[in-house]
Amino acid sequence: MSARGRLSGPVVDTSSSPFARLRPLPVTAVRLDDAFWGPRRQLVREVSLPLQYEYLERTGRLDNFRRAAGQQGGPFQGLYFNDSDVYKWLEAAAWCLATDPDPALDQLVDRVIAELAAAQQPDGYLDTYYILGNQAARWTDLPRTHELYCAGHLFQAAVAHFRATGKSTLLDVARRFADCICDTFGPEESGRQPGTDGHPEIEMALVELARVTGERRYLDQALYFLNARGYGYAGGDEYRQDHKPFRELDQMVGHAVRAVYLAAGAADLYAETGDPTLRETLERLWLDMVTAKLYVTGGIGARHEGESFGKPYELPNERAYAETCAAIGNVMWNWRMLLLTGEARFADLMELALYNGFLAGYSLDGRAYFYVNPLADDGSHRRQPWFTCACCPPNVARLLASLPGYFYSVTDQGIWVHLYAQGTAEITLPSGQPVRLRQQTNYPWDEAIEMEVDGAGEFSLFLRVPAWCEDGAIVRVNGQVAADQAPGSYVEVRRAWQRGDTVELSLPMPARRLESHPYAAENAGRVAPARGPLIYCVEQADNPGIDLRDLVLPIGAEIVTEERPDLLGGVVALRAPARLAPPGPAWSGTLYRTARGVETFGSDREIELVAIPYYAWANREPGRMLVWLRNGSA
Amino acid sequence: MSARGRLSGPVVDTSSSPFARLRPLPVTAVRLDDAFWGPRRQLVREVSLPLQYEYLERTGRLDNFRRAAGQQGGPFQGLYFNDSDVYKWLEAAAWCLATDPDPALDQLVDRVIAELAAAQQPDGYLDTYYILGNQAARWTDLPRTHELYCAGHLFQAAVAHFRATGKSTLLDVARRFADCICDTFGPEESGRQPGTDGHPEIEMALVELARVTGERRYLDQALYFLNARGYGYAGGDEYRQDHKPFRELDQMVGHAVRAVYLAAGAADLYAETGDPTLRETLERLWLDMVTAKLYVTGGIGARHEGESFGKPYELPNERAYAETCAAIGNVMWNWRMLLLTGEARFADLMELALYNGFLAGYSLDGRAYFYVNPLADDGSHRRQPWFTCACCPPNVARLLASLPGYFYSVTDQGIWVHLYAQGTAEITLPSGQPVRLRQQTNYPWDEAIEMEVDGAGEFSLFLRVPAWCEDGAIVRVNGQVAADQAPGSYVEVRRAWQRGDTVELSLPMPARRLESHPYAAENAGRVAPARGPLIYCVEQADNPGIDLRDLVLPIGAEIVTEERPDLLGGVVALRAPARLAPPGPAWSGTLYRTARGVETFGSDREIELVAIPYYAWANREPGRMLVWLRNGSA
């Protein structure tokens, strides 16, 4: 690993992983100056991180460390896994420092790190719930109290902080704790304590810790924790994916965040070990998810009960759970699958979850979050600035802060472009050759992406043609059509590049209507508007005076786009002629009746509907929202 | 109250209630000898009650009383409200003793009563969770530990036992505890402790205790507990209907069993007080439930989370909760509304819940119960013989045991017939005049009900014409058409009766297709088969080799009935030509796609579907079940 890789590393470092196809770029290699992600990343730095820090203070999450260090009196405050929110905030802050140096933030991060280092026990243990409670009870309630989960978030923060700043202060804390964990847990025959956590997370964290430190031991420990699942150490139930060994899983079940974090960890382990049974299991689970348990927004985890996956096709809309953290976990897992394979389907899903299921969790002003992301609402569901269980806010921050690291990868063949947004990447090819690649685009609003390739020599550009780009993409090199390609794959443009070469990629994005598998009961006879990577919805604010449940989008109706720089931070809205068909008067006061072929719906009225991107809903006055619209005859 | 009324009383005794329109009959006045309810009531006595008793022993529920009495060592076992299961079992046993004397059961009941009497504290207190735990903590956790809820079930059991056997052993225990409660709770200015229970139940129990003992104090206490809701004593949340005062409620919200038990208690209080604000609230809540929160089976409480009502039209099928106890509570509430008003809509809903949402909770062999009653299933949901939280099994038993009490009422005008089943009623009119009324019928399978009226003098028969009897009923007296009447009302047949007069009531019950309000998202484009009071479903066992989700019932298809004495204890099945339209091949491996007007469904195949009554599902080998079928063009 090069010093440069160390000092400004990628989100997931497969640079030396024998079974990963792609190698990522450092987060700092990509500078986004677009109008979509750029301002949101700025909002994270300027609004969300400071506000989240206030909540960490106000809710005693930081005091827990001070108390554990003996610097302050008082008991543990809050939920037993509250340490993890501090770690996720640190990780977010670290990635911000990587791309946007900020001495004040750097100083604050140093102080928080010093405070938590002071709380670390002589043997490396660090969990303020137990330090302030009963240390003799350490590691006695793995199914429930998230000790290893919290440790995992510490390790991820430490890796990020080291990669971002080159400082090893937090990494040293992480290593001491990781060593303590390695000394503690192992198979029974090792004389250590068998066990694994009720909430997966440490698996992927330990793999990255191994990568950044070169310690094989951490990798082995991650593998041990994965292999220990299915034997009851973590609770023995589906909820915690402990009902059977990982390699025997054939469905995505249980708590959705746990399930995708576990899968992400297994993908990391495959990258290092090449164990085909891991790869097969991951493929099986991924197919189960995308064919029966995925919201059209990329959200996952349909059920409120247990924050869990439902049965196949169980995808309620108003009652969707679709936790923001689960969408984030979905991005994390698919990013790893993409690094393993270079297959566009994983990048497609990553993009879908990013722009929709994930992004809806974050308010336009950077001050509030959804925990739950329904696809229909009566106006009562609103974002909150914080939660008692505050996993989502800092998780949103760390993903946005590290987002530049998800745009590109390299292989010996060349450069892979996964995501599109205006910005500049400084890429070092495996040959050592530097390439500067600039994207000029108004994506996701516009189909045209112009890339300036500033580098010499022969290599390929692999450009993702999203599956939603159903009519295929057009690629021009220096104005000449160079290739076109089926959607859902990477188009390869190989040539001996010369300074100033330009590649124009066109990803036609007509407005579409999506329909869903007929077994998805709530979506029968309905369509969801979409354009490019964005899923759209109708919201009361744009469609005043009507009940959105009465909207019918006629099958033949032309949907037109409308640039609305004034609206919701600047969006392309969709407009379409539609009908308003309320329940017929006979339904008044009636829930069921004998079907006699009489009209179910009342007389139609023609209107024009306006749809906005789903991610932007609930940023104005409360009102109904609906993704799946009734599909009617013209 | 007459000695007879005391010794063999009704389920809810409105005989002297100034604001109830109807007066009930004693449970013993009605003997059912039909082929539907009769065998089920026998099953309760011969199979369910003995098995339930075994579980009460095996799970320590009875030992808790022995331990509380100091007859045995050891701590409290199970959930804090486990006493209530013993009380509900006692209530069921008492009603069985009323209609079917059984010396062995009588002796067992006496022994159980003696055991719980021995556990009663000197001041009358009786709750083994606190007696065996911390008595100083009595009444300190009203929102959660169900102390008054358990007391309510004790009182109901005591009233039933006294009415059934004339013995006051359990009633004495109940009075001592009720006195203790009255001494303890009251408004702050009374110097007593303010409070009310997290789980309503004691309200209706105290009203009945007042009726059977003549103690006004118990009625006042019931009213106090109702009035104390909405001020945070019971937890302050919607879940426990404590978020606002009862009279300000405008929607059925929160835990469904709690909500209907509370409404039942309020109805009992209206019968005694005539407080119009109670009646108005009950009407508002009832309308909210039946127009937006009721399953087509009469089940209620859509959500697993909190076992609660959902939002309007939130009625998932496979994910329905529809707890058996909630359907029972629905019967209880509607029975009381019927007694107050004599309005057929309440009897209609009572009948719907009885034959469908409730009865599905009970296996055909009397050995197993559903807690949750979905309207679609993949074959994994099966009845269980017992539950850790075992509210449903003894609740099923007490309703079936007391069922004869729900068939008739009297007023000064005459006799009201609410339910139909073959059997004989010995009725004393308010004038003191005895009437013997015999129903000859194969209801619910057959539309013909012949009634022999054996009594003299002028009075009316009020015969319920169910709302489902949409073409109206035909009534013949001694062979002459006497009246016909709109569905959803009581037809009055008034005459000077002579011995041997017969009334023939015909309630045409063609097979119907029910459709639901278009806002009920999962039912859009679907119909539920029904006939008479029964809702039907398709089950895999009758429709082998196909995926039930692919079934389409063409709009014009004729549904024919088929008597199947061999099937599921004897049912009338429904048959109809149908189509099998599986998802088109393009859906393979696909959950969402762009709608292009291409076929959603694959090629059709014609088949014949067989539907069975919903209550009978899951009594054979596991397989899919579906109530709401796709409605297709012919």
XYZ file of N, CA and C in Angstrom, chain A residues 289-296 303-305 311 313-315 318-319 377-378 380 470-471 512-519 521-524 526-527 547 549-550 583 587 589-596 598 600-601 628, chain B residues 289-296 303-305 311 313-315 318-319 377-378 380 470-471 512-519 521-524 526-527 547 549-550 583 587 589-596 598 600-601 628:
318
model
N -33.128 -10.383 -2.559
C -33.506 -9.006 -2.225
C -34.059 -8.275 -3.446
N -33.341 -8.304 -4.544
C -33.754 -7.450 -5.670
C -34.968 -7.997 -6.415
N -35.251 -9.284 -6.267
C -36.411 -9.811 -6.990
C -37.681 -9.822 -6.150
N -37.588 -9.564 -4.838
C -38.817 -9.679 -4.041
C -38.894 -8.783 -2.812
N -37.810 -8.108 -2.442
C -37.829 -7.400 -1.156
C -37.240 -6.002 -1.218
N -37.255 -5.426 -2.409
C -36.627 -4.116 -2.606
C -37.689 -3.101 -2.993
N -37.702 -1.969 -2.320
C -38.598 -0.905 -2.769
C -38.064 -0.297 -4.059
N -38.949 0.309 -4.799
C -38.576 0.912 -6.078
C -37.590 2.065 -5.855
N -40.842 -4.008 7.065
C -41.642 -4.089 8.291
C -41.195 -3.158 9.407
N -42.163 -2.512 10.025
C -41.889 -1.811 11.274
C -41.466 -2.809 12.342
N -42.201 -3.917 12.427
C -41.921 -4.916 13.452
C -40.533 -5.508 13.212
N -41.897 -10.812 3.965
C -41.934 -11.956 3.063
C -41.765 -11.450 1.625
N -42.384 -9.968 -1.792
C -43.405 -9.053 -2.326
C -44.171 -8.311 -1.230
N -43.742 -8.417 -0.009
C -44.379 -7.654 1.080
C -43.768 -6.262 1.064
N -44.400 -5.358 0.343
C -43.851 -4.023 0.133
C -44.938 -2.969 0.296
N -47.568 3.123 2.351
C -47.726 4.046 3.478
C -47.105 3.449 4.736
N -47.121 2.143 4.829
C -46.621 1.456 6.025
C -45.201 0.917 5.810
N -47.906 8.824 2.127
C -48.079 9.400 3.457
C -49.280 10.324 3.470
N -49.875 10.457 4.658
C -51.034 11.349 4.794
C -50.632 12.735 5.274
N -48.477 13.211 7.869
C -48.097 13.213 9.287
C -46.638 12.836 9.524
N -32.791 2.661 -20.966
C -33.244 1.471 -21.672
C -33.024 1.515 -23.171
N -32.908 2.705 -23.732
C -32.694 2.786 -25.179
C -31.218 2.775 -25.519
N -40.372 7.999 -17.311
C -40.906 6.636 -17.453
C -41.974 6.404 -16.405
N -42.777 5.388 -16.673
C -43.691 4.854 -15.660
C -43.142 3.497 -15.294
N -42.928 3.261 -14.029
C -42.505 1.931 -13.606
C -43.724 1.152 -13.112
N -43.730 -0.123 -13.401
C -44.771 -0.980 -12.834
C -44.070 -2.075 -12.039
N -44.798 -2.715 -11.164
C -44.127 -3.701 -10.333
C -44.746 -5.083 -10.492
N -44.009 -6.062 -10.087
C -44.418 -7.463 -10.187
C -45.842 -7.622 -9.638
N -46.670 -8.373 -10.350
C -48.076 -8.453 -9.941
C -48.291 -9.036 -8.543
N -47.330 -9.686 -7.971
C -47.517 -10.201 -6.606
C -47.336 -9.116 -5.538
N -48.790 -6.655 -3.805
C -50.242 -6.425 -3.759
C -50.644 -4.954 -3.824
N -49.924 -4.095 -3.142
C -50.363 -2.695 -3.087
C -50.120 -1.939 -4.385
N -49.266 -2.473 -5.226
C -48.907 -1.745 -6.440
C -49.687 -2.191 -7.674
N -50.582 -3.139 -7.476
C -51.346 -3.657 -8.617
C -52.129 -2.515 -9.265
N -50.937 0.089 -10.630
C -50.319 1.383 -10.339
C -48.970 1.516 -11.039
N -48.570 2.749 -11.229
C -47.259 3.026 -11.801
C -46.568 4.110 -10.975
N -57.512 15.236 -3.590
C -57.042 14.102 -2.798
C -56.155 13.255 -3.707
N -55.065 10.464 -3.575
C -55.443 9.063 -3.770
C -56.399 8.898 -4.945
N -56.972 10.005 -5.406
C -57.932 9.945 -6.505
C -57.273 10.145 -7.874
N -63.654 8.023 -5.236
C -64.596 6.915 -5.026
C -66.007 7.402 -5.302
N -69.846 4.828 -2.117
C -68.843 4.385 -1.124
C -68.915 5.187 0.166
N -69.408 6.157 3.595
C -69.774 5.396 4.790
C -69.726 3.903 4.614
N -69.149 3.438 3.507
C -69.138 2.004 3.207
C -67.712 1.526 2.978
N -67.367 0.423 3.585
C -66.030 -0.133 3.397
C -66.056 -1.342 2.463
N -67.151 -2.126 2.529
C -67.297 -3.300 1.662
C -68.705 -3.313 1.085
N -68.833 -3.848 -0.100
C -70.160 -3.996 -0.694
C -70.109 -5.123 -1.714
N -71.278 -5.596 -2.083
C -71.344 -6.612 -3.119
C -70.965 -5.989 -4.460
N -70.056 -6.638 -5.144
C -69.633 -6.136 -6.460
C -70.721 -6.428 -7.474
N -71.223 -5.389 -8.087
C -72.300 -5.577 -9.067
C -71.944 -4.935 -10.401
N -71.226 -1.963 -10.785
C -71.519 -0.524 -10.802
C -70.221 0.236 -10.586
N -67.133 2.019 -9.454
C -66.398 2.132 -8.208
C -65.946 3.569 -8.009
N -65.663 4.215 -9.112
C -65.164 5.579 -9.025
C -66.210 6.575 -9.512
N -46.772 5.576 -5.910
C -47.462 4.697 -6.863
C -48.834 5.258 -7.205
N -64.583 2.855 12.897
C -64.111 1.482 12.721
C -64.717 0.841 11.482
N -66.033 0.918 11.346
C -66.656 0.151 10.257
C -66.449 0.785 8.889
N -66.123 2.064 8.840
C -65.945 2.673 7.520
C -64.492 2.681 7.067
N -63.546 2.352 7.952
C -62.146 2.466 7.506
C -61.165 1.507 8.170
N -61.581 0.761 9.202
C -60.590 -0.025 9.953
C -61.048 -1.437 10.280
N -61.951 -1.944 9.493
C -62.540 -3.257 9.766
C -62.186 -4.207 8.626
N -61.694 -5.389 8.966
C -61.497 -6.390 7.925
C -62.849 -6.941 7.483
N -62.880 -7.480 6.288
C -64.118 -8.022 5.742
C -64.587 -9.215 6.569
N -52.391 -3.775 12.570
C -50.931 -3.747 12.727
C -50.369 -4.757 13.724
N -49.305 -5.405 13.319
C -48.527 -6.199 14.275
C -47.940 -5.276 15.337
N -47.391 -4.156 14.891
C -46.759 -3.229 15.829
C -47.820 -2.666 16.787
N -53.952 3.235 10.249
C -54.609 4.420 9.715
C -55.839 3.993 8.908
N -58.128 2.740 6.180
C -57.915 1.893 4.993
C -56.599 1.115 5.048
N -55.921 1.138 6.167
C -54.695 0.323 6.300
C -55.132 -1.084 6.679
N -55.301 -1.924 5.668
C -55.851 -3.258 5.889
C -55.070 -4.291 5.080
N -51.973 -10.407 3.942
C -51.022 -11.391 4.469
C -50.424 -10.887 5.779
N -50.316 -9.591 5.908
C -49.705 -8.996 7.096
C -50.747 -8.493 8.096
N -52.059 -16.092 3.178
C -50.943 -16.726 3.853
C -50.196 -17.610 2.874
N -48.898 -17.790 3.144
C -48.094 -18.651 2.279
C -48.019 -20.085 2.807
N -47.367 -20.770 6.074
C -46.506 -20.872 7.252
C -47.236 -20.560 8.558
N -79.349 -9.114 0.734
C -79.585 -7.864 0.014
C -80.889 -7.812 -0.751
N -81.424 -8.977 -1.100
C -82.673 -8.974 -1.840
C -83.873 -9.002 -0.896
N -71.862 -14.360 -3.152
C -71.609 -12.979 -3.568
C -70.119 -12.751 -3.735
N -69.804 -11.701 -4.445
C -68.430 -11.207 -4.495
C -68.446 -9.882 -3.758
N -67.584 -9.733 -2.775
C -67.484 -8.444 -2.104
C -66.319 -7.662 -2.673
N -66.516 -6.370 -2.789
C -65.389 -5.515 -3.185
C -65.186 -4.497 -2.086
N -64.026 -3.882 -2.057
C -63.782 -2.966 -0.953
C -63.489 -1.563 -1.454
N -63.603 -0.632 -0.543
C -63.391 0.781 -0.839
C -62.066 0.957 -1.585
N -62.073 1.784 -2.640
C -60.862 1.888 -3.469
C -59.622 2.390 -2.717
N -59.777 2.972 -1.559
C -58.588 3.406 -0.815
C -57.902 2.253 -0.071
N -55.715 -0.256 -0.261
C -54.770 -0.448 -1.367
C -54.603 -1.899 -1.804
N -54.545 -2.823 -0.884
C -54.264 -4.208 -1.273
C -55.436 -4.901 -1.943
N -56.621 -4.339 -1.789
C -57.804 -5.005 -2.327
C -58.252 -4.454 -3.677
N -57.515 -3.487 -4.186
C -57.898 -2.884 -5.464
C -57.941 -3.958 -6.540
N -59.807 -6.505 -6.642
C -60.014 -7.836 -6.070
C -61.401 -7.975 -5.468
N -61.849 -9.205 -5.357
C -63.126 -9.488 -4.715
C -62.946 -10.640 -3.729
N -50.602 -21.838 -8.260
C -50.262 -20.764 -7.318
C -51.506 -19.900 -7.151
N -52.035 -17.170 -6.057
C -51.896 -15.753 -6.392
C -52.204 -15.488 -7.862
N -52.221 -16.546 -8.647
C -52.467 -16.388 -10.089
C -53.942 -16.514 -10.453
N -47.835 -14.390 -13.593
C -47.045 -13.270 -14.119
C -46.380 -13.693 -15.424
N -41.425 -11.234 -16.219
C -41.273 -10.880 -14.804
C -40.256 -11.751 -14.085
N -37.349 -12.921 -12.378
C -36.170 -12.235 -11.854
C -36.288 -10.725 -11.845
N -37.490 -10.209 -12.053
C -37.676 -8.759 -12.152
C -38.740 -8.307 -11.172
N -38.452 -7.258 -10.454
C -39.436 -6.745 -9.513
C -40.104 -5.475 -10.050
N -39.342 -4.673 -10.803
C -39.875 -3.435 -11.393
C -39.431 -3.353 -12.845
N -40.245 -2.739 -13.668
C -39.862 -2.528 -15.056
C -40.647 -1.344 -15.595
N -40.186 -0.822 -16.693
C -40.924 0.257 -17.344
C -42.217 -0.296 -17.930
N -43.316 0.379 -17.614
C -44.615 -0.050 -18.147
C -44.686 0.344 -19.611
N -44.900 -0.620 -20.465
C -44.952 -0.331 -21.904
C -46.231 -0.886 -22.513
N -47.057 -3.878 -22.383
C -46.919 -5.302 -22.698
C -47.582 -6.102 -21.591
N -48.711 -8.039 -18.589
C -48.226 -8.247 -17.233
C -48.393 -9.701 -16.844
N -49.462 -10.286 -17.357
C -49.745 -11.669 -17.012
C -49.485 -12.594 -18.191
N -58.922 -12.410 -0.802
C -59.203 -11.450 -1.876
C -58.608 -11.946 -3.190
